[in-house]
Amino acid sequence: MSKIPPELKYTREHEWARIDGDIAVAGISDYAQNELSDVVYVELPKVGSKVKMSEKCGTIEAVKAVVDLLAVVSGEIVEINQSLSTSPELVNSDPYGEGWMLKIKMDNPPETGSLLSAEDYGKLTKETGH
Amino acid sequence: MPRRTALYDRHVRLGGKMVKFAGFEMPVAYQKGIMSEAKRVRSTAGLFDVSHMGEIEITGSDALEFLSKIITNDAASLNEFQVQYTCMCYPDGGIVDDLLVYRLRDKYLLVVNAANTMNDLEWIVDYKLGFAGTVSIENTSNSISQLALQGPDSQRILGKLVDLDLEEIKYYYCQYTKVAGKEVLVSRTGYTGEDGFEIYSNVDDAGLLWDAILEAGNESEIEPVALGARDLLRLEMGYCLYGYDIDETTTPLEARLGWVTKLKKDEFVGKDALVKQKEGGLKRRLVSFEVKGKAIARQGYSILSDGRRIGDVTSGNFSPNIEKSIGMGYVELGLEAEGTGIEIDVRGKSVEGVIINSPFVKSTSLKR
């Protein structure tokens, strides 16, 4: 069973967001890291760049597959997790903690209303998972 | 319904991530993950369940003559209990499969790729229709389990479970013996580049053997190893994987398997086409390469030279043992030399690479 912290929000594409005021911290879910297997490389957007909800903002290269990282909300990248450039395996070992990927200063906080609750995300991974 | 090997329950208990592969439900990785497993095999030892592989037995007074006609390598040169890697080709030189041939006392045992077992069998049976000699062909895949113990500590670990001096089994030879009290066929073979053994047993004994080997490997911190790491390890050695680097559209000569293609021996299926290809000059050749940075060159990505497409990637991954992104693919002849600079089109982005003579990793397997 993959871990789904109840206080976080999720996307259907298996990203998570921790909303803190007008900042959203984001990464990929435990389910996603498990499906991808060992992550070898994470390409993140530049600090200061603008991203749009659900649009590609990075790349996650894992042994089994490569996937796009989609922006959980719209806004400006204010910080990226530098540790991932040397230790991408943090995404596997601690996807909700040290494996976080980026912080976005939200343009449109009400957008977060369309994110999934932990409960709904749990149902989604059960439907599609195995 | 996908099939399960006799070790399915153990895989699940060990936290194996089960996937469908070649009609079987097999683990792609256990809990520690592909990278850890791949490193373990090169540092001490790892144990693989390869029971999905197919086994085909060929017997009869004309078995050798028959076999010589269907494989590219020279079966007649095999000593008793010797093992040979070979290809089997279609008349046009395309590869039906790559396989191991075991010369046992009274029969030849072919060990073939799981996904190809039925196709190989059909091909062999079809060929037999036009063969005048006495030969019988039997698919024994369902009654045989296969384990692969691979890594520099393999001999030490297996030595605890056999009465035999394992030094007696030379590289690419085999022996009937008992492991943990069970009758098995043990060969000094494998597909990782490490010293190691492949162990064929009755399906009913597979669980006991698996447990006994893991137990005997405790000191070596042996780990179970699954498909993901198996793929990485063979890629680090530049070994071909059927369905990726070789298939019915590629020939052994293109796939740098000329060393198992004996064009001087008598007639065999595909010989004429291969001789013609050799005389006419190859158009492309399989190479290994490494890529700058950590992007993975995946199957189907284009290989470029000065912006011009010169071939395709057939396999690629990130090697934890050399900490580089590596791959294999076909390039136009003339551009295959070691050190040749190439580019890989990674999803629209051109990434620099260089052709390298594999293996990427120094092997511990015994010298030929």
mmCIF file of N, CA and C in Angstrom, chain A residues 12-126:
data_model
loop_
_atom_site.group_PDB
_atom_site.id
_atom_site.type_symbol
_atom_site.label_atom_id
_atom_site.label_comp_id
_atom_site.label_asym_id
_atom_site.label_seq_id
_atom_site.Cartn_x
_atom_site.Cartn_y
_atom_site.Cartn_z
ATOM 1 N N ARG A 12 -4.466 13.961 -10.503
ATOM 2 C CA ARG A 12 -4.713 12.650 -11.138
ATOM 3 C C ARG A 12 -3.435 12.100 -11.749
ATOM 4 N N GLU A 13 -2.468 12.972 -11.960
ATOM 5 C CA GLU A 13 -1.192 12.552 -12.557
ATOM 6 C C GLU A 13 -0.165 12.212 -11.477
ATOM 7 N N HIS A 14 -0.652 12.056 -10.247
ATOM 8 C CA HIS A 14 0.182 11.562 -9.142
ATOM 9 C C HIS A 14 1.205 12.548 -8.586
ATOM 10 N N GLU A 15 0.904 13.863 -8.724
ATOM 11 C CA GLU A 15 1.698 14.833 -7.984
ATOM 12 C C GLU A 15 0.972 15.152 -6.675
ATOM 13 N N TRP A 16 1.732 15.621 -5.701
ATOM 14 C CA TRP A 16 1.105 16.100 -4.468
ATOM 15 C C TRP A 16 1.438 17.572 -4.256
ATOM 16 N N ALA A 17 0.629 18.256 -3.453
ATOM 17 C CA ALA A 17 0.883 19.662 -3.124
ATOM 18 C C ALA A 17 0.596 19.887 -1.647
ATOM 19 N N ARG A 18 1.526 20.604 -1.013
ATOM 20 C CA ARG A 18 1.282 21.030 0.371
ATOM 21 C C ARG A 18 1.059 22.531 0.322
ATOM 22 N N ILE A 19 -0.147 22.948 0.659
ATOM 23 C CA ILE A 19 -0.501 24.365 0.536
ATOM 24 C C ILE A 19 -0.176 25.079 1.846
ATOM 25 N N ASP A 20 0.642 26.126 1.715
ATOM 26 C CA ASP A 20 1.050 26.877 2.892
ATOM 27 C C ASP A 20 0.936 28.361 2.538
ATOM 28 N N GLY A 21 -0.203 28.967 2.904
ATOM 29 C CA GLY A 21 -0.457 30.354 2.501
ATOM 30 C C GLY A 21 -0.581 30.424 0.996
ATOM 31 N N ASP A 22 0.237 31.284 0.342
ATOM 32 C CA ASP A 22 0.143 31.351 -1.121
ATOM 33 C C ASP A 22 1.251 30.528 -1.800
ATOM 34 N N ILE A 23 1.889 29.670 -1.022
ATOM 35 C CA ILE A 23 2.938 28.803 -1.583
ATOM 36 C C ILE A 23 2.439 27.347 -1.660
ATOM 37 N N ALA A 24 2.690 26.718 -2.772
ATOM 38 C CA ALA A 24 2.409 25.282 -2.897
ATOM 39 C C ALA A 24 3.744 24.555 -3.051
ATOM 40 N N VAL A 25 4.005 23.629 -2.140
ATOM 41 C CA VAL A 25 5.190 22.771 -2.268
ATOM 42 C C VAL A 25 4.718 21.528 -3.007
ATOM 43 N N ALA A 26 5.513 21.048 -3.962
ATOM 44 C CA ALA A 26 5.029 19.933 -4.778
ATOM 45 C C ALA A 26 6.075 18.856 -5.009
ATOM 46 N N GLY A 27 5.593 17.657 -5.228
ATOM 47 C CA GLY A 27 6.450 16.523 -5.562
ATOM 48 C C GLY A 27 5.592 15.447 -6.200
ATOM 49 N N ILE A 28 6.123 14.223 -6.281
ATOM 50 C CA ILE A 28 5.297 13.131 -6.807
ATOM 51 C C ILE A 28 4.956 12.161 -5.673
ATOM 52 N N SER A 29 3.855 11.473 -5.821
ATOM 53 C CA SER A 29 3.342 10.639 -4.726
ATOM 54 C C SER A 29 4.164 9.372 -4.547
ATOM 55 N N ASP A 30 3.943 8.764 -3.415
ATOM 56 C CA ASP A 30 4.595 7.491 -3.112
ATOM 57 C C ASP A 30 4.202 6.447 -4.157
ATOM 58 N N TYR A 31 2.934 6.470 -4.534
ATOM 59 C CA TYR A 31 2.451 5.554 -5.571
ATOM 60 C C TYR A 31 3.255 5.759 -6.867
ATOM 61 N N ALA A 32 3.451 7.020 -7.233
ATOM 62 C CA ALA A 32 4.154 7.328 -8.486
ATOM 63 C C ALA A 32 5.614 6.895 -8.440
ATOM 64 N N GLN A 33 6.275 7.184 -7.325
ATOM 65 C CA GLN A 33 7.706 6.796 -7.255
ATOM 66 C C GLN A 33 7.851 5.291 -7.299
ATOM 67 N N ASN A 34 6.884 4.603 -6.703
ATOM 68 C CA ASN A 34 6.926 3.148 -6.679
ATOM 69 C C ASN A 34 6.706 2.571 -8.081
ATOM 70 N N GLU A 35 5.777 3.184 -8.810
ATOM 71 C CA GLU A 35 5.516 2.730 -10.185
ATOM 72 C C GLU A 35 6.711 3.002 -11.102
ATOM 73 N N LEU A 36 7.349 4.139 -10.890
ATOM 74 C CA LEU A 36 8.457 4.539 -11.766
ATOM 75 C C LEU A 36 9.721 3.737 -11.512
ATOM 76 N N SER A 37 9.869 3.199 -10.310
ATOM 77 C CA SER A 37 11.115 2.560 -9.851
ATOM 78 C C SER A 37 12.194 3.631 -9.675
ATOM 79 N N ASP A 38 13.469 3.205 -9.611
ATOM 80 C CA ASP A 38 14.540 4.132 -9.232
ATOM 81 C C ASP A 38 14.589 5.385 -10.103
ATOM 82 N N VAL A 39 14.464 6.532 -9.476
ATOM 83 C CA VAL A 39 14.564 7.804 -10.194
ATOM 84 C C VAL A 39 16.046 8.143 -10.351
ATOM 85 N N VAL A 40 16.467 8.438 -11.580
ATOM 86 C CA VAL A 40 17.887 8.712 -11.795
ATOM 87 C C VAL A 40 18.160 10.183 -12.100
ATOM 88 N N TYR A 41 17.120 10.922 -12.401
ATOM 89 C CA TYR A 41 17.366 12.286 -12.869
ATOM 90 C C TYR A 41 16.059 13.050 -12.821
ATOM 91 N N VAL A 42 16.111 14.253 -12.273
ATOM 92 C CA VAL A 42 14.912 15.090 -12.247
ATOM 93 C C VAL A 42 15.278 16.445 -12.848
ATOM 94 N N GLU A 43 14.583 16.811 -13.905
ATOM 95 C CA GLU A 43 14.830 18.104 -14.536
ATOM 96 C C GLU A 43 13.743 19.053 -14.053
ATOM 97 N N LEU A 44 14.158 20.111 -13.364
ATOM 98 C CA LEU A 44 13.185 21.029 -12.758
ATOM 99 C C LEU A 44 13.230 22.387 -13.457
ATOM 100 N N PRO A 45 12.158 23.151 -13.365
ATOM 101 C CA PRO A 45 12.145 24.474 -14.023
ATOM 102 C C PRO A 45 13.069 25.451 -13.281
ATOM 103 N N LYS A 46 13.396 26.538 -13.938
ATOM 104 C CA LYS A 46 14.267 27.546 -13.308
ATOM 105 C C LYS A 46 13.484 28.363 -12.298
ATOM 106 N N VAL A 47 14.179 28.742 -11.217
ATOM 107 C CA VAL A 47 13.563 29.630 -10.236
ATOM 108 C C VAL A 47 13.239 30.951 -10.941
ATOM 109 N N GLY A 48 12.052 31.443 -10.721
ATOM 110 C CA GLY A 48 11.631 32.692 -11.365
ATOM 111 C C GLY A 48 10.760 32.458 -12.585
ATOM 112 N N SER A 49 10.766 31.194 -13.101
ATOM 113 C CA SER A 49 9.940 30.946 -14.289
ATOM 114 C C SER A 49 8.475 30.770 -13.892
ATOM 115 N N LYS A 50 7.618 30.987 -14.863
ATOM 116 C CA LYS A 50 6.177 30.884 -14.629
ATOM 117 C C LYS A 50 5.677 29.523 -15.103
ATOM 118 N N VAL A 51 4.796 28.938 -14.334
ATOM 119 C CA VAL A 51 4.214 27.658 -14.751
ATOM 120 C C VAL A 51 2.694 27.737 -14.705
ATOM 121 N N LYS A 52 2.069 26.875 -15.476
ATOM 122 C CA LYS A 52 0.608 26.840 -15.540
ATOM 123 C C LYS A 52 0.111 25.492 -15.054
ATOM 124 N N MET A 53 -0.946 25.517 -14.270
ATOM 125 C CA MET A 53 -1.518 24.280 -13.736
ATOM 126 C C MET A 53 -1.694 23.235 -14.838
ATOM 127 N N SER A 54 -1.266 22.007 -14.538
ATOM 128 C CA SER A 54 -1.407 20.845 -15.433
ATOM 129 C C SER A 54 -0.493 20.867 -16.639
ATOM 130 N N GLU A 55 0.321 21.913 -16.773
ATOM 131 C CA GLU A 55 1.240 21.930 -17.912
ATOM 132 C C GLU A 55 2.601 21.421 -17.483
ATOM 133 N N LYS A 56 3.342 20.911 -18.464
ATOM 134 C CA LYS A 56 4.649 20.324 -18.173
ATOM 135 C C LYS A 56 5.607 21.373 -17.619
ATOM 136 N N CYS A 57 6.260 21.049 -16.524
ATOM 137 C CA CYS A 57 7.268 21.983 -16.004
ATOM 138 C C CYS A 57 8.589 21.283 -15.709
ATOM 139 N N GLY A 58 8.654 19.981 -15.958
ATOM 140 C CA GLY A 58 9.896 19.259 -15.712
ATOM 141 C C GLY A 58 9.799 17.835 -16.212
ATOM 142 N N THR A 59 10.869 17.075 -15.963
ATOM 143 C CA THR A 59 10.950 15.693 -16.425
ATOM 144 C C THR A 59 11.481 14.813 -15.309
ATOM 145 N N ILE A 60 10.875 13.662 -15.150
ATOM 146 C CA ILE A 60 11.380 12.706 -14.174
ATOM 147 C C ILE A 60 11.824 11.467 -14.940
ATOM 148 N N GLU A 61 13.126 11.210 -14.875
ATOM 149 C CA GLU A 61 13.705 10.081 -15.611
ATOM 150 C C GLU A 61 13.954 8.965 -14.596
ATOM 151 N N ALA A 62 13.275 7.862 -14.792
ATOM 152 C CA ALA A 62 13.458 6.722 -13.895
ATOM 153 C C ALA A 62 13.877 5.525 -14.720
ATOM 154 N N VAL A 63 14.349 4.501 -14.030
ATOM 155 C CA VAL A 63 14.835 3.324 -14.731
ATOM 156 C C VAL A 63 13.754 2.745 -15.646
ATOM 157 N N LYS A 64 12.535 2.691 -15.146
ATOM 158 C CA LYS A 64 11.481 2.041 -15.920
ATOM 159 C C LYS A 64 10.845 2.936 -16.971
ATOM 160 N N ALA A 65 10.785 4.234 -16.690
ATOM 161 C CA ALA A 65 10.080 5.114 -17.622
ATOM 162 C C ALA A 65 10.499 6.558 -17.397
ATOM 163 N N VAL A 66 10.152 7.381 -18.365
ATOM 164 C CA VAL A 66 10.350 8.815 -18.190
ATOM 165 C C VAL A 66 8.963 9.446 -18.220
ATOM 166 N N VAL A 67 8.713 10.366 -17.305
ATOM 167 C CA VAL A 67 7.402 11.033 -17.271
ATOM 168 C C VAL A 67 7.594 12.531 -17.132
ATOM 169 N N ASP A 68 6.581 13.261 -17.583
ATOM 170 C CA ASP A 68 6.588 14.710 -17.406
ATOM 171 C C ASP A 68 6.180 15.042 -15.980
ATOM 172 N N LEU A 69 6.792 16.072 -15.438
ATOM 173 C CA LEU A 69 6.327 16.628 -14.177
ATOM 174 C C LEU A 69 5.377 17.764 -14.545
ATOM 175 N N LEU A 70 4.154 17.693 -14.056
ATOM 176 C CA LEU A 70 3.171 18.734 -14.377
ATOM 177 C C LEU A 70 3.057 19.687 -13.186
ATOM 178 N N ALA A 71 2.782 20.920 -13.484
ATOM 179 C CA ALA A 71 2.644 21.911 -12.414
ATOM 180 C C ALA A 71 1.327 21.664 -11.671
ATOM 181 N N VAL A 72 1.395 21.593 -10.340
ATOM 182 C CA VAL A 72 0.176 21.324 -9.555
ATOM 183 C C VAL A 72 -0.743 22.538 -9.523
ATOM 184 N N VAL A 73 -0.142 23.735 -9.610
ATOM 185 C CA VAL A 73 -0.920 24.982 -9.642
ATOM 186 C C VAL A 73 -0.212 25.954 -10.590
ATOM 187 N N SER A 74 -0.852 27.058 -10.873
ATOM 188 C CA SER A 74 -0.230 28.097 -11.703
ATOM 189 C C SER A 74 0.519 29.077 -10.801
ATOM 190 N N GLY A 75 1.631 29.581 -11.298
ATOM 191 C CA GLY A 75 2.345 30.568 -10.498
ATOM 192 C C GLY A 75 3.796 30.674 -10.876
ATOM 193 N N GLU A 76 4.588 31.195 -9.933
ATOM 194 C CA GLU A 76 6.014 31.407 -10.188
ATOM 195 C C GLU A 76 6.823 30.443 -9.332
ATOM 196 N N ILE A 77 7.838 29.839 -9.966
ATOM 197 C CA ILE A 77 8.722 28.932 -9.216
ATOM 198 C C ILE A 77 9.588 29.800 -8.293
ATOM 199 N N VAL A 78 9.474 29.561 -6.992
ATOM 200 C CA VAL A 78 10.273 30.369 -6.067
ATOM 201 C C VAL A 78 11.438 29.581 -5.471
ATOM 202 N N GLU A 79 11.356 28.260 -5.550
ATOM 203 C CA GLU A 79 12.467 27.456 -5.063
ATOM 204 C C GLU A 79 12.381 26.071 -5.693
ATOM 205 N N ILE A 80 13.558 25.467 -5.960
ATOM 206 C CA ILE A 80 13.564 24.064 -6.380
ATOM 207 C C ILE A 80 14.472 23.284 -5.431
ATOM 208 N N ASN A 81 14.241 21.999 -5.333
ATOM 209 C CA ASN A 81 15.033 21.164 -4.421
ATOM 210 C C ASN A 81 16.377 20.825 -5.062
ATOM 211 N N GLN A 82 17.408 21.581 -4.659
ATOM 212 C CA GLN A 82 18.744 21.406 -5.247
ATOM 213 C C GLN A 82 19.320 20.027 -4.959
ATOM 214 N N SER A 83 18.917 19.435 -3.828
ATOM 215 C CA SER A 83 19.487 18.126 -3.455
ATOM 216 C C SER A 83 19.208 17.067 -4.502
ATOM 217 N N LEU A 84 18.142 17.265 -5.278
ATOM 218 C CA LEU A 84 17.774 16.222 -6.238
ATOM 219 C C LEU A 84 18.775 16.114 -7.386
ATOM 220 N N SER A 85 19.553 17.179 -7.617
ATOM 221 C CA SER A 85 20.512 17.099 -8.724
ATOM 222 C C SER A 85 21.615 16.100 -8.404
ATOM 223 N N THR A 86 21.951 15.954 -7.136
ATOM 224 C CA THR A 86 22.977 14.961 -6.779
ATOM 225 C C THR A 86 22.373 13.695 -6.183
ATOM 226 N N SER A 87 21.183 13.808 -5.601
ATOM 227 C CA SER A 87 20.566 12.642 -4.955
ATOM 228 C C SER A 87 19.119 12.437 -5.394
ATOM 229 N N PRO A 88 18.931 12.099 -6.676
ATOM 230 C CA PRO A 88 17.559 11.921 -7.167
ATOM 231 C C PRO A 88 16.820 10.791 -6.445
ATOM 232 N N GLU A 89 17.580 9.887 -5.814
ATOM 233 C CA GLU A 89 16.952 8.754 -5.133
ATOM 234 C C GLU A 89 16.108 9.188 -3.939
ATOM 235 N N LEU A 90 16.264 10.470 -3.514
ATOM 236 C CA LEU A 90 15.414 10.969 -2.421
ATOM 237 C C LEU A 90 13.938 10.909 -2.808
ATOM 238 N N VAL A 91 13.679 11.007 -4.103
ATOM 239 C CA VAL A 91 12.287 10.924 -4.568
ATOM 240 C C VAL A 91 11.711 9.549 -4.224
ATOM 241 N N ASN A 92 12.549 8.519 -4.305
ATOM 242 C CA ASN A 92 12.090 7.174 -3.963
ATOM 243 C C ASN A 92 12.015 6.954 -2.456
ATOM 244 N N SER A 93 13.022 7.433 -1.748
ATOM 245 C CA SER A 93 13.098 7.098 -0.326
ATOM 246 C C SER A 93 12.179 7.966 0.528
ATOM 247 N N ASP A 94 11.923 9.202 0.087
ATOM 248 C CA ASP A 94 11.138 10.115 0.926
ATOM 249 C C ASP A 94 10.342 11.080 0.032
ATOM 250 N N PRO A 95 9.369 10.538 -0.715
ATOM 251 C CA PRO A 95 8.711 11.364 -1.739
ATOM 252 C C PRO A 95 7.985 12.597 -1.189
ATOM 253 N N TYR A 96 7.516 12.517 0.058
ATOM 254 C CA TYR A 96 6.759 13.657 0.618
ATOM 255 C C TYR A 96 7.642 14.570 1.466
ATOM 256 N N GLY A 97 8.876 14.131 1.733
ATOM 257 C CA GLY A 97 9.771 14.895 2.597
ATOM 258 C C GLY A 97 10.941 15.427 1.800
ATOM 259 N N GLU A 98 12.105 14.788 1.973
ATOM 260 C CA GLU A 98 13.308 15.272 1.304
ATOM 261 C C GLU A 98 13.257 15.145 -0.217
ATOM 262 N N GLY A 99 12.282 14.391 -0.708
ATOM 263 C CA GLY A 99 12.152 14.240 -2.153
ATOM 264 C C GLY A 99 11.204 15.266 -2.773
ATOM 265 N N TRP A 100 10.860 16.314 -2.032
ATOM 266 C CA TRP A 100 10.019 17.375 -2.619
ATOM 267 C C TRP A 100 10.728 17.966 -3.833
ATOM 268 N N MET A 101 9.981 18.551 -4.750
ATOM 269 C CA MET A 101 10.612 19.022 -5.990
ATOM 270 C C MET A 101 10.643 20.530 -6.145
ATOM 271 N N LEU A 102 9.514 21.170 -5.931
ATOM 272 C CA LEU A 102 9.528 22.614 -6.154
ATOM 273 C C LEU A 102 8.485 23.347 -5.322
ATOM 274 N N LYS A 103 8.706 24.671 -5.191
ATOM 275 C CA LYS A 103 7.740 25.536 -4.505
ATOM 276 C C LYS A 103 7.227 26.560 -5.502
ATOM 277 N N ILE A 104 5.920 26.673 -5.535
ATOM 278 C CA ILE A 104 5.291 27.600 -6.484
ATOM 279 C C ILE A 104 4.525 28.678 -5.701
ATOM 280 N N LYS A 105 4.802 29.935 -6.028
ATOM 281 C CA LYS A 105 4.006 31.031 -5.461
ATOM 282 C C LYS A 105 2.774 31.170 -6.351
ATOM 283 N N MET A 106 1.621 30.915 -5.725
ATOM 284 C CA MET A 106 0.404 30.765 -6.536
ATOM 285 C C MET A 106 -0.104 32.094 -7.095
ATOM 286 N N ASP A 107 -0.515 32.073 -8.358
ATOM 287 C CA ASP A 107 -1.166 33.213 -9.006
ATOM 288 C C ASP A 107 -2.643 33.236 -8.660
ATOM 289 N N ASN A 108 -3.185 32.025 -8.483
ATOM 290 C CA ASN A 108 -4.633 31.889 -8.413
ATOM 291 C C ASN A 108 -5.015 30.814 -7.391
ATOM 292 N N PRO A 109 -4.887 31.134 -6.089
ATOM 293 C CA PRO A 109 -5.093 30.124 -5.047
ATOM 294 C C PRO A 109 -6.401 29.317 -5.157
ATOM 295 N N PRO A 110 -7.509 29.907 -5.635
ATOM 296 C CA PRO A 110 -8.737 29.100 -5.731
ATOM 297 C C PRO A 110 -8.593 27.864 -6.629
ATOM 298 N N GLU A 111 -7.574 27.889 -7.516
ATOM 299 C CA GLU A 111 -7.277 26.720 -8.358
ATOM 300 C C GLU A 111 -7.158 25.431 -7.555
ATOM 301 N N THR A 112 -6.649 25.550 -6.324
ATOM 302 C CA THR A 112 -6.383 24.355 -5.527
ATOM 303 C C THR A 112 -7.671 23.587 -5.244
ATOM 304 N N GLY A 113 -8.805 24.258 -5.425
ATOM 305 C CA GLY A 113 -10.098 23.585 -5.235
ATOM 306 C C GLY A 113 -10.275 22.399 -6.163
ATOM 307 N N SER A 114 -9.548 22.420 -7.306
ATOM 308 C CA SER A 114 -9.721 21.308 -8.256
ATOM 309 C C SER A 114 -8.780 20.139 -7.964
ATOM 310 N N LEU A 115 -7.911 20.313 -6.964
ATOM 311 C CA LEU A 115 -7.018 19.195 -6.613
ATOM 312 C C LEU A 115 -7.795 18.138 -5.821
ATOM 313 N N LEU A 116 -7.275 16.928 -5.816
ATOM 314 C CA LEU A 116 -7.969 15.826 -5.133
ATOM 315 C C LEU A 116 -7.611 15.786 -3.653
ATOM 316 N N SER A 117 -8.573 15.368 -2.849
ATOM 317 C CA SER A 117 -8.278 15.111 -1.441
ATOM 318 C C SER A 117 -7.532 13.782 -1.349
ATOM 319 N N ALA A 118 -6.927 13.552 -0.184
ATOM 320 C CA ALA A 118 -6.213 12.289 0.028
ATOM 321 C C ALA A 118 -7.156 11.106 -0.170
ATOM 322 N N GLU A 119 -8.371 11.262 0.290
ATOM 323 C CA GLU A 119 -9.338 10.167 0.195
ATOM 324 C C GLU A 119 -9.643 9.846 -1.279
ATOM 325 N N ASP A 120 -9.902 10.908 -2.049
ATOM 326 C CA ASP A 120 -10.210 10.694 -3.469
ATOM 327 C C ASP A 120 -8.995 10.153 -4.228
ATOM 328 N N TYR A 121 -7.825 10.662 -3.859
ATOM 329 C CA TYR A 121 -6.616 10.166 -4.521
ATOM 330 C C TYR A 121 -6.390 8.690 -4.198
ATOM 331 N N GLY A 122 -6.676 8.343 -2.951
ATOM 332 C CA GLY A 122 -6.561 6.940 -2.541
ATOM 333 C C GLY A 122 -7.449 6.054 -3.396
ATOM 334 N N LYS A 123 -8.661 6.519 -3.667
ATOM 335 C CA LYS A 123 -9.586 5.740 -4.519
ATOM 336 C C LYS A 123 -9.026 5.606 -5.924
ATOM 337 N N LEU A 124 -8.454 6.703 -6.422
ATOM 338 C CA LEU A 124 -7.910 6.704 -7.782
ATOM 339 C C LEU A 124 -6.770 5.682 -7.920
ATOM 340 N N THR A 125 -5.867 5.654 -6.948
ATOM 341 C CA THR A 125 -4.741 4.723 -7.067
ATOM 342 C C THR A 125 -5.225 3.287 -6.917
ATOM 343 N N LYS A 126 -6.302 3.098 -6.191
ATOM 344 C CA LYS A 126 -6.846 1.737 -6.071
ATOM 345 C C LYS A 126 -7.489 1.298 -7.375
#
